[in-house]
Coordinates of N, CA and C and ligand atoms in Angstrom, one line a residue:
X1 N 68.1 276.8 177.4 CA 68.1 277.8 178.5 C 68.9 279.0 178.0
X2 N 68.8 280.2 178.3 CA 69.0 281.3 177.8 C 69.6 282.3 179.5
X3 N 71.1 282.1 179.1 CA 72.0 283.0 180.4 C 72.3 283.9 179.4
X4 N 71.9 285.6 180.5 CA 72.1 286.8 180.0 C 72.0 287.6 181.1
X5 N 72.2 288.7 181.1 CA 72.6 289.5 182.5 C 71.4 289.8 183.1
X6 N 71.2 289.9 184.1 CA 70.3 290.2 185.2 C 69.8 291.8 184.8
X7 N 68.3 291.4 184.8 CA 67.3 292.9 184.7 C 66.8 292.8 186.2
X8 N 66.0 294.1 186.7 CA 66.1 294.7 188.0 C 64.4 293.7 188.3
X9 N 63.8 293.4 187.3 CA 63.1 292.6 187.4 C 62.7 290.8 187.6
X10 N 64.3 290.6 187.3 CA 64.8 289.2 188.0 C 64.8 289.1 189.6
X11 N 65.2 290.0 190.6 CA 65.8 290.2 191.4 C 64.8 289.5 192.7
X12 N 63.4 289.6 192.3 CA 62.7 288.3 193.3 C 62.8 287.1 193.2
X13 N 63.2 287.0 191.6 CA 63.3 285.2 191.5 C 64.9 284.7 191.7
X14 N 65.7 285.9 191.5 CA 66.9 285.2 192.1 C 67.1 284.9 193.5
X15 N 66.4 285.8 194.5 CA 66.6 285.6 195.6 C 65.3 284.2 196.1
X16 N 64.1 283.9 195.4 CA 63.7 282.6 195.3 C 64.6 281.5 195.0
X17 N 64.9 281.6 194.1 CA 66.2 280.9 193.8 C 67.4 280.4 194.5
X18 N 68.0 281.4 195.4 CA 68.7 281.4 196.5 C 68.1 281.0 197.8
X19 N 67.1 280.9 198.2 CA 66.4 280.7 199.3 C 65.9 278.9 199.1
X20 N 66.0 278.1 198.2 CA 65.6 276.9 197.6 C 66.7 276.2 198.1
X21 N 67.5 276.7 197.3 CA 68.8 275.9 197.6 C 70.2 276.3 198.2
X22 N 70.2 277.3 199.5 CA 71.5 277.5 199.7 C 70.7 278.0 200.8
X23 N 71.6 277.7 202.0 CA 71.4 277.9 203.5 C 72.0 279.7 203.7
X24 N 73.0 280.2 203.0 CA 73.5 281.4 203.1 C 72.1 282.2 202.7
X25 N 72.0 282.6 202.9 CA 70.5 283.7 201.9 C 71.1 285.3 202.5
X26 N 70.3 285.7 201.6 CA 70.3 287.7 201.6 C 68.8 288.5 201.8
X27 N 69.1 289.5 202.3 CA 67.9 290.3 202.1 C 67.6 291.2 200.8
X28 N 65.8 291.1 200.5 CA 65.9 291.6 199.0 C 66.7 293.0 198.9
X29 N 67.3 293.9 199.9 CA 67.8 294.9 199.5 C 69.2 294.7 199.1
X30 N 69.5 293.6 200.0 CA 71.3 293.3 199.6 C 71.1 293.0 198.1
X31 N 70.0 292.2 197.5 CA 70.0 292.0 195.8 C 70.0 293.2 195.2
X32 N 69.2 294.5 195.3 CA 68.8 295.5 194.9 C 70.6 296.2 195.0
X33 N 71.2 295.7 196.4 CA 72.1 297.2 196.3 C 73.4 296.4 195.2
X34 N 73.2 295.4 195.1 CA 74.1 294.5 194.1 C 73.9 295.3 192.8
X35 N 72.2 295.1 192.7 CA 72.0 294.9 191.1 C 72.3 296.7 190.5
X36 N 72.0 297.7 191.6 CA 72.3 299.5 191.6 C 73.6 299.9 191.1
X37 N 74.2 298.8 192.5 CA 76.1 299.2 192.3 C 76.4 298.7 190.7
X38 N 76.3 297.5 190.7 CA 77.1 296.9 189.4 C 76.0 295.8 188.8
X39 N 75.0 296.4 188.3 CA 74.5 295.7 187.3 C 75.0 294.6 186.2
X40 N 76.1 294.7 185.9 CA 76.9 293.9 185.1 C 77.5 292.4 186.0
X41 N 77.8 292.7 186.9 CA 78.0 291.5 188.1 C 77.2 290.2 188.0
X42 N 75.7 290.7 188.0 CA 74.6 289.9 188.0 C 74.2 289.0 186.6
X43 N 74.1 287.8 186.7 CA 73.9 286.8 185.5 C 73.0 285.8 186.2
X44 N 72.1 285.4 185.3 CA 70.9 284.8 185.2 C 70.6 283.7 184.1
X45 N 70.0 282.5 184.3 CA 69.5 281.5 183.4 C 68.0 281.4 183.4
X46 N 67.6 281.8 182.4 CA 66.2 282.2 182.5 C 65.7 280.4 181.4
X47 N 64.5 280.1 181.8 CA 63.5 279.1 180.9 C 63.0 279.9 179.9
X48 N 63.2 279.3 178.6 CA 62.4 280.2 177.6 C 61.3 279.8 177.5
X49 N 60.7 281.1 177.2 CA 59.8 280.9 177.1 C 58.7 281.0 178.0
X50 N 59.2 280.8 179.3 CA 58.5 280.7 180.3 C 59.1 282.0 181.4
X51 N 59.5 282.8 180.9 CA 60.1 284.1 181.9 C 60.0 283.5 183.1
X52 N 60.9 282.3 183.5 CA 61.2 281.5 184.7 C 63.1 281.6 184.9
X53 N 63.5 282.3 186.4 CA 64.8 282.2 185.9 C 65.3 280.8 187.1
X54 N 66.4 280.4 186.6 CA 66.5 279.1 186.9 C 67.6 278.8 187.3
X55 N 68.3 280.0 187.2 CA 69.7 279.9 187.9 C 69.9 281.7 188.1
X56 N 71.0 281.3 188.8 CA 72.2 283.0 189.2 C 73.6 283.0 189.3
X57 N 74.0 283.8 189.1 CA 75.5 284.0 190.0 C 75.6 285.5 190.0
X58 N 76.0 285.9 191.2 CA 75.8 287.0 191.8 C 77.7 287.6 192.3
X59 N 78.3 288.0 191.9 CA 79.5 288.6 191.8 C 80.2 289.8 192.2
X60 N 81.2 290.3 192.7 CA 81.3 291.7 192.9 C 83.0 291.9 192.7
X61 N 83.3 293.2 192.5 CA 84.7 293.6 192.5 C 85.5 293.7 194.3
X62 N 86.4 293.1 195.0 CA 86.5 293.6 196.3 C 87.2 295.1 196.4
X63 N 86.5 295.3 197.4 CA 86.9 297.4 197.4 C 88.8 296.4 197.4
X64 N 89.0 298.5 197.0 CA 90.5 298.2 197.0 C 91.0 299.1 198.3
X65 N 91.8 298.1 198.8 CA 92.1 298.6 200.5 C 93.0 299.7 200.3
X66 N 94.3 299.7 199.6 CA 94.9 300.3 199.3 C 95.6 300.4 197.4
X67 N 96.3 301.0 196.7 CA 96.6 301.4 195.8 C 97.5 300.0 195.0
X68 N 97.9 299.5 196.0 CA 99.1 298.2 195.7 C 98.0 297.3 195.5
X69 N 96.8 297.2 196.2 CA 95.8 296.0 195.7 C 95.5 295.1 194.4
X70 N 95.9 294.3 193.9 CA 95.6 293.6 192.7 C 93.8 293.9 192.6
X71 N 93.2 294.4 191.3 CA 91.9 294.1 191.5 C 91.5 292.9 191.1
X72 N 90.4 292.4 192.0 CA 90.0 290.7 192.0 C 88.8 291.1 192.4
X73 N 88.4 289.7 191.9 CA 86.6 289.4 191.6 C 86.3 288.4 192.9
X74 N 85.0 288.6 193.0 CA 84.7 287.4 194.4 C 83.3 286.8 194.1
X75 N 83.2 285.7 193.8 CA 82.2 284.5 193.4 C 81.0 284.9 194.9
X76 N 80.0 286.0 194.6 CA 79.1 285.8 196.5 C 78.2 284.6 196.3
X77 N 77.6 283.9 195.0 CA 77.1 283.3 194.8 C 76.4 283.0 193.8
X78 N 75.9 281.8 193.6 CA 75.7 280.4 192.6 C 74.9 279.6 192.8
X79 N 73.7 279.6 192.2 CA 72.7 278.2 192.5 C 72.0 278.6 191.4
X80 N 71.5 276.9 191.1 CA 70.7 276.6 189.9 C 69.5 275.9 190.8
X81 N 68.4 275.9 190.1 CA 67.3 275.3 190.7 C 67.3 273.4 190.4
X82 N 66.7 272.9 190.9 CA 67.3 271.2 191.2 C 67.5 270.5 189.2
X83 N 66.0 271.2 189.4 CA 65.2 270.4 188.1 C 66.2 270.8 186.9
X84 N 66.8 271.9 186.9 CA 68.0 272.8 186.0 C 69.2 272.3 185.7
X85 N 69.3 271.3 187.0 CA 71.0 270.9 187.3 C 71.6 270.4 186.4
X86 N 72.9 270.5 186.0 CA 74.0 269.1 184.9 C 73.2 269.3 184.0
X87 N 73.1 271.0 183.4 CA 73.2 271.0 182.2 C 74.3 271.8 181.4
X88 N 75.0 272.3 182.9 CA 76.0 273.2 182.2 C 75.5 274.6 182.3
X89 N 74.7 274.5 183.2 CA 74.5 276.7 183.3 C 75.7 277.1 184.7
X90 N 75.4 276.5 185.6 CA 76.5 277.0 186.2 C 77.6 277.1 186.0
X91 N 78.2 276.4 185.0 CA 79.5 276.7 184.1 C 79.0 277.9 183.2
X92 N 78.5 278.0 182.6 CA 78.0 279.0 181.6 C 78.0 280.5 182.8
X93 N 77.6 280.1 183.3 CA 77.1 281.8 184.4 C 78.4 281.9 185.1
X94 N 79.2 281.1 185.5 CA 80.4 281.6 186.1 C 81.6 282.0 185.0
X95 N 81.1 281.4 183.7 CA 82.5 282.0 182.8 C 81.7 283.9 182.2
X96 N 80.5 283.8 182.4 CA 80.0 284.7 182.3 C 80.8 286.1 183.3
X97 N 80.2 285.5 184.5 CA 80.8 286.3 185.6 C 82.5 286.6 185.6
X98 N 83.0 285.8 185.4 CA 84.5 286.0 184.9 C 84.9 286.9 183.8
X99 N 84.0 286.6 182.9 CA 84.4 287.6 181.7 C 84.1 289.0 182.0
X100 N 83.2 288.9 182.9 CA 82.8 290.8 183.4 C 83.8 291.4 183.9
X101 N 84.2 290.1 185.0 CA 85.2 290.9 186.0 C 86.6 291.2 185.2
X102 N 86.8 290.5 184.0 CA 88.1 290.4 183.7 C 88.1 291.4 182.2
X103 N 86.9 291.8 181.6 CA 87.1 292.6 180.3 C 86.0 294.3 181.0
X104 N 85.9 294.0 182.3 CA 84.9 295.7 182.5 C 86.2 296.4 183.7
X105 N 86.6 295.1 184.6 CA 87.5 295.7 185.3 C 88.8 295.3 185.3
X106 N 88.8 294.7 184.3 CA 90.8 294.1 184.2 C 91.0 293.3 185.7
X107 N 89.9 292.8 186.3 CA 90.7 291.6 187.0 C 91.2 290.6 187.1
X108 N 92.4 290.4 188.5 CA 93.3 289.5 187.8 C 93.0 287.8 188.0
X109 N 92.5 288.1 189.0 CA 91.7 286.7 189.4 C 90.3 286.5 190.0
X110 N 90.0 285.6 190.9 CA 88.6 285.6 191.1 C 88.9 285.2 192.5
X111 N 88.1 285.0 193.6 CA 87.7 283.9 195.0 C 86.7 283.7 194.9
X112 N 85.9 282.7 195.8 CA 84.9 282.3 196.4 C 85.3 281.4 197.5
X113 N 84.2 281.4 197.9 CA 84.1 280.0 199.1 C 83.1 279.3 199.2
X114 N 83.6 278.3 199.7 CA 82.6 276.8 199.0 C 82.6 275.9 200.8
X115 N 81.9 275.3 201.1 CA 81.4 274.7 202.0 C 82.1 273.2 201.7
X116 N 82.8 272.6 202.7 CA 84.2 271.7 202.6 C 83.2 270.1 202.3
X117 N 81.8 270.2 202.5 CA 80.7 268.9 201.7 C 80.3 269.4 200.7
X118 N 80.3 270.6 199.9 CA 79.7 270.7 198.8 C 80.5 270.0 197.6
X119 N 80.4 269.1 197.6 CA 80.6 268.1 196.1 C 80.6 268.3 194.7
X120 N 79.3 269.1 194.2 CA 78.7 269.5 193.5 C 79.7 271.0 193.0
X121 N 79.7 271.6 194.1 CA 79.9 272.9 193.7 C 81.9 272.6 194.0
X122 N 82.6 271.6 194.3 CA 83.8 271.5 194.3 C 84.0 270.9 193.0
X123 N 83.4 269.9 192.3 CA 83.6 269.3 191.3 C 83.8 270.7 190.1
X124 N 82.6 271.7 190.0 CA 82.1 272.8 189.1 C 83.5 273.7 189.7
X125 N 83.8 274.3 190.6 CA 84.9 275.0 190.9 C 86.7 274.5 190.2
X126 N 86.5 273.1 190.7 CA 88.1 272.9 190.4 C 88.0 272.2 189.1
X127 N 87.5 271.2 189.0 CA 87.6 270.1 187.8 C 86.9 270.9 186.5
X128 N 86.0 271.5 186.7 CA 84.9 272.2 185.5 C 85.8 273.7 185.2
X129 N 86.3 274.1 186.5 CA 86.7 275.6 185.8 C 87.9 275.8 186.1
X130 N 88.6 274.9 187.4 CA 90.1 274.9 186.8 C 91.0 275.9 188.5
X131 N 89.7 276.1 189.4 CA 90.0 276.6 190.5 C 90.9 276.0 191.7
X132 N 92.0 276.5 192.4 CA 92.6 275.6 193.4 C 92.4 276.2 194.6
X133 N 92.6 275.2 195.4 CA 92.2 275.7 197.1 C 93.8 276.8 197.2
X134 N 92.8 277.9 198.3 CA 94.3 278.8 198.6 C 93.9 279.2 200.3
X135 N 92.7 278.2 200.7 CA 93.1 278.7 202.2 C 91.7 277.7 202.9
X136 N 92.1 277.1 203.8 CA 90.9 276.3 204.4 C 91.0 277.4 205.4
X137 N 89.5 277.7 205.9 CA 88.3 278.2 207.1 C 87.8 277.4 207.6
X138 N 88.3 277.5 208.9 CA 87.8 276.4 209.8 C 86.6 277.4 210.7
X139 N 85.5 276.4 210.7 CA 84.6 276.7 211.0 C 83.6 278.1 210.5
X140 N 83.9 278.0 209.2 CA 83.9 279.1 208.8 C 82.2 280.0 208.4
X141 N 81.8 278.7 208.4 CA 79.9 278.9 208.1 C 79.2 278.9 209.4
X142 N 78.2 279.9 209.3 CA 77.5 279.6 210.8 C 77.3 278.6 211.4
X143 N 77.1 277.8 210.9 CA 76.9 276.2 211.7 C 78.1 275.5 211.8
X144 N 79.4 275.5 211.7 CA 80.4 275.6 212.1 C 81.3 274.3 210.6
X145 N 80.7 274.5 209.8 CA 81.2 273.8 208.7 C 82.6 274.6 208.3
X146 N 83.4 273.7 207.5 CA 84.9 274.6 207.5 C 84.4 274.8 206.1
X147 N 85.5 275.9 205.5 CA 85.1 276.1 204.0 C 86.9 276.3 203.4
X148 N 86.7 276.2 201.9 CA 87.4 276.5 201.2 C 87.5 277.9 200.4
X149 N 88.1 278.1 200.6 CA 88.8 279.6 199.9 C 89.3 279.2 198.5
X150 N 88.5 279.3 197.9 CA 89.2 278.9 196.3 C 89.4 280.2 195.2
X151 N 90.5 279.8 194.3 CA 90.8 280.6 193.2 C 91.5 280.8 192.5
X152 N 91.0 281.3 191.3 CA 91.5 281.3 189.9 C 92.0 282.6 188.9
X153 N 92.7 282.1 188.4 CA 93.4 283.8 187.2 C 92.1 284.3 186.3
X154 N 91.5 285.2 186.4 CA 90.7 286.0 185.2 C 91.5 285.8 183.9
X155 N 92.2 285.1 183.6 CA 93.0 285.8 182.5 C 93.5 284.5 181.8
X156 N 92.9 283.6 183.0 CA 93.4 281.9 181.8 C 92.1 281.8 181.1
X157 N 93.0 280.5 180.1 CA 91.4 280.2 179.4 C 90.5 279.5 179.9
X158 N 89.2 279.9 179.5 CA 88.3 278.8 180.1 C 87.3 278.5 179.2
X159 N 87.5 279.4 178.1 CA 86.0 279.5 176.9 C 86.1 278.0 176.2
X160 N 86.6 277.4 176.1 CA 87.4 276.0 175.1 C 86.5 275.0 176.0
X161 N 86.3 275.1 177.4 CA 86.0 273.9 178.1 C 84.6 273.4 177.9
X162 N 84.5 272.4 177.4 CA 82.6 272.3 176.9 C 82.5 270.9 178.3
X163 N 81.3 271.6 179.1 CA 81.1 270.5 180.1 C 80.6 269.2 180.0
X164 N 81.0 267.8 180.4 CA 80.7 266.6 179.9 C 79.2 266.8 179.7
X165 N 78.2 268.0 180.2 CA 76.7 267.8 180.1 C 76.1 268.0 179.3
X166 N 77.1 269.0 177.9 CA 76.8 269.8 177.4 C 77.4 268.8 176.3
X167 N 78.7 268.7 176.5 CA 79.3 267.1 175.1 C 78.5 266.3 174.7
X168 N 77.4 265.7 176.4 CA 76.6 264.4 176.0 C 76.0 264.9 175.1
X169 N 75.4 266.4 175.0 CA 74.3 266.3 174.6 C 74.2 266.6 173.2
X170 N 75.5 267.1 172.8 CA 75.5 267.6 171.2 C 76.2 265.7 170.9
X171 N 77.1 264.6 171.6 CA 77.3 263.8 171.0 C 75.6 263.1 170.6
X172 N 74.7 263.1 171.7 CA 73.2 262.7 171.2 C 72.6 262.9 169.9
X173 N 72.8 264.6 170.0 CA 72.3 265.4 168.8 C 72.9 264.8 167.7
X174 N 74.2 264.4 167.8 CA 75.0 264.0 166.4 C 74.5 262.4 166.1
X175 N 74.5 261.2 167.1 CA 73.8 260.4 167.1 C 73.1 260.2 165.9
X176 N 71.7 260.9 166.7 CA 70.2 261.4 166.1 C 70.5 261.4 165.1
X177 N 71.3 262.2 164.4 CA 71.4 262.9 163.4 C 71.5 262.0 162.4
X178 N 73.0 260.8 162.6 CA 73.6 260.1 161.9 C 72.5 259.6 162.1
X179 N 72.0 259.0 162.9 CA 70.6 257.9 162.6 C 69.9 257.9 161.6
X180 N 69.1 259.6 161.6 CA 68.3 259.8 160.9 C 69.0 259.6 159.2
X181 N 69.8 259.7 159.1 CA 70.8 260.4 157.8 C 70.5 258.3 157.3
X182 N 71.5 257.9 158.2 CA 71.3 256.5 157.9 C 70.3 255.7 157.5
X183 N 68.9 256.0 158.6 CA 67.9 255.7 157.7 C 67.1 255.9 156.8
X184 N 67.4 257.2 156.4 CA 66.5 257.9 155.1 C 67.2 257.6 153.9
X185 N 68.8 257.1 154.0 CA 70.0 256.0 153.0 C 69.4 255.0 152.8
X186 N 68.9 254.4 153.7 CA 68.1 253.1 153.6 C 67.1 253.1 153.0
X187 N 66.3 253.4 153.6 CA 64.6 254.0 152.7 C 64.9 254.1 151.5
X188 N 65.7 255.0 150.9 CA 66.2 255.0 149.9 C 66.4 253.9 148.8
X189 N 67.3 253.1 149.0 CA 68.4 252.0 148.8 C 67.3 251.3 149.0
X190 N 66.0 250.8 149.6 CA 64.9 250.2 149.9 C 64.1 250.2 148.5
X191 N 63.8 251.6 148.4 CA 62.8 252.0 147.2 C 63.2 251.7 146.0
X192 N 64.7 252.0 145.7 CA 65.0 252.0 144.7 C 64.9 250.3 144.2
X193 N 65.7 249.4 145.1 CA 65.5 248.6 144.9 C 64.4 247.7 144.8
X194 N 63.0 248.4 145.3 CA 62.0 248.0 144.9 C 61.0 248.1 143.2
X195 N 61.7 249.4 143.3 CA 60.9 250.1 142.2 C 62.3 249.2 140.7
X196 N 62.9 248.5 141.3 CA 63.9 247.7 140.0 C 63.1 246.4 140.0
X197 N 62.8 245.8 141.1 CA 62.4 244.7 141.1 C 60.9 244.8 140.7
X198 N 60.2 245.3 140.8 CA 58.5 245.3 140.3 C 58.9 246.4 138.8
X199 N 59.7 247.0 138.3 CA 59.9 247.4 136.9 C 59.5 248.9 137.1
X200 N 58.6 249.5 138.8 CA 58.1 250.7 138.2 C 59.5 251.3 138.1
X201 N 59.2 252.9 137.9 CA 60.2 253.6 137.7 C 60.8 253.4 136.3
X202 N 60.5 252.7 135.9 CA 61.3 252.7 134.7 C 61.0 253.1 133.2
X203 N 61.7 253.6 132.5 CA 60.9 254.1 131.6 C 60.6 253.4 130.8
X204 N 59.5 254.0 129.7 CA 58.8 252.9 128.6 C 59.4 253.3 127.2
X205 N 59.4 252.5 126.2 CA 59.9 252.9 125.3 C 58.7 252.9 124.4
Ligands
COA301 C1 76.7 273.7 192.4 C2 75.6 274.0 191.4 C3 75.6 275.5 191.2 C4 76.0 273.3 190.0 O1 75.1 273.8 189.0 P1 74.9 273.0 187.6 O2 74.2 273.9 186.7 O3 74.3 271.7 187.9 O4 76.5 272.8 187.2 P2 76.9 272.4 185.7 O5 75.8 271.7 185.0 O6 77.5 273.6 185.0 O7 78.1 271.3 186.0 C5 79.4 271.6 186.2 C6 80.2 270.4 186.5 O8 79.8 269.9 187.8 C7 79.4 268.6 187.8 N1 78.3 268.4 188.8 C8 77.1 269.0 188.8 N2 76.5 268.5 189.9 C9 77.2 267.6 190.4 C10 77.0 266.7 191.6 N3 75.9 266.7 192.3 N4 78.1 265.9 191.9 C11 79.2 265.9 191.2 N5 79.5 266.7 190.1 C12 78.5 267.5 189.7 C13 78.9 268.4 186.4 O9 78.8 267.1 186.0 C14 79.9 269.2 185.6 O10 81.1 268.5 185.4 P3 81.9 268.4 184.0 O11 82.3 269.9 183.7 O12 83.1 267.6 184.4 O13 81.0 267.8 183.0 C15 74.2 273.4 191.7 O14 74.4 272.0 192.1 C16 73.5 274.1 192.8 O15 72.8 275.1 192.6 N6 73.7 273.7 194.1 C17 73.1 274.3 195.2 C18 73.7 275.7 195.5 C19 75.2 275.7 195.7 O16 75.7 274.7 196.3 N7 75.9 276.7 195.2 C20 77.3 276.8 195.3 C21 77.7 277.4 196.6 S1 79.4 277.6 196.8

């Protein structure tokens, strides 16, 4: 899968995208006035190959109310399509989004909010990237679910963290690898010892 910043040409399939799996949705101009304002905000996980995109996170700077404001980043949203999931793009697309906010605008931290049953996206927030609760919203979603106010420093690390989905899959790779290595040792060590016992190989005098 291939995450890289959002062209003005994504912007139907991210809001497909958003409309699959997340009850919050936007209208295509709220995408449009995102992708105008700050193009760089926008991050996408595209299928190669298949100019299919398969994930988003959609990001912005908060205006600054006054002069004393810290500037900070705000998470507006994140979804991967089902078939996509636990492979580590939504980790990938939010350290993306962090790096924008933190090397284009020097921000000092991040927010979002997260829906107080999302599991999925609490595990990916705190455990995966290291985010802490800083304010429960009670009743905070239209249907009267409470939410979490979460967040984190721009400025810690987070490039180092390789997600267990992404470890299985290079430990597999390495597996494979030794396997193959192992049995082509063998094959080997097979032949040779063949080619001693029937004499070929050997030279004539
Ligand atoms: C939340 C969501 C974006 C995660 O996307 P993803 O690409 O599957 O996430 P990743 O593969 O990067 O996984 C990150 C971590 O979360 C864990 N995780 C993913 N799905 C999980 C689940 N259903 N339950 C528990 N943990 C889960 C992964 O195992 C991984 O953990 P690790 O770093 O300890 O290995 C995705 O489930 C989704 O799109 N959900 C619907 C939309 C949504 O809820 N958006 C968030 C709104 S606040």
């Amino acid at each position: 899968m291939n995450c890289r910043r959002a062209m003005f040409s994504d912007l139907l399939e991210m809001q497909n995208c958003n409309l699959k799996n997340l009850a919050e949705n936007y209208s295509y101009r709220y995408y449009l006035f995102h992708y105008l304002a700050s193009p760089e905000m926008l991050e996408v996980a595209e299928v190669p190959g298949k100019q299919k995109i398969c994930g988003y996170v959609m990001s912005q700077m908060e205006e600054k109310g006054n002069a004393k404001d810290i500037p900070h980043g705000h998470i507006t949203s994140v979804s991967v399509l089902r078939t996509y999931r636990k492979l580590g793009l939504a980790t990938t697309l939010m350290k993306m989004a962090e790096r924008s906010m933190g090397e284009i605008y020097n921000s000092d931290h991040v927010i979002l909010n997260v829906r107080e049953s999302n599991m999925a996206a609490k595990h990916l927030y705190q455990k995966t990237l290291g985010f802490i609760v800083d304010e429960r919203g009670i009743e905070y979603y239209n249907d009267g679910e409470n939410s979490y106010t979460m967040k984190a420093s721009t400025k810690r690390e987070i490039w180092n963290h390789t997600s267990k989905a992404i470890q299985s899959k290079i430990d597999e790779e390495k597996q494979k690898k030794d396997q193959e290595a192992n049995s082509s040792e063998n094959n080997k060590t097979q032949k040779e010892g063949q080619s001693r016992s029937t004499g070929k190989g050997k030279k004539k005098r």
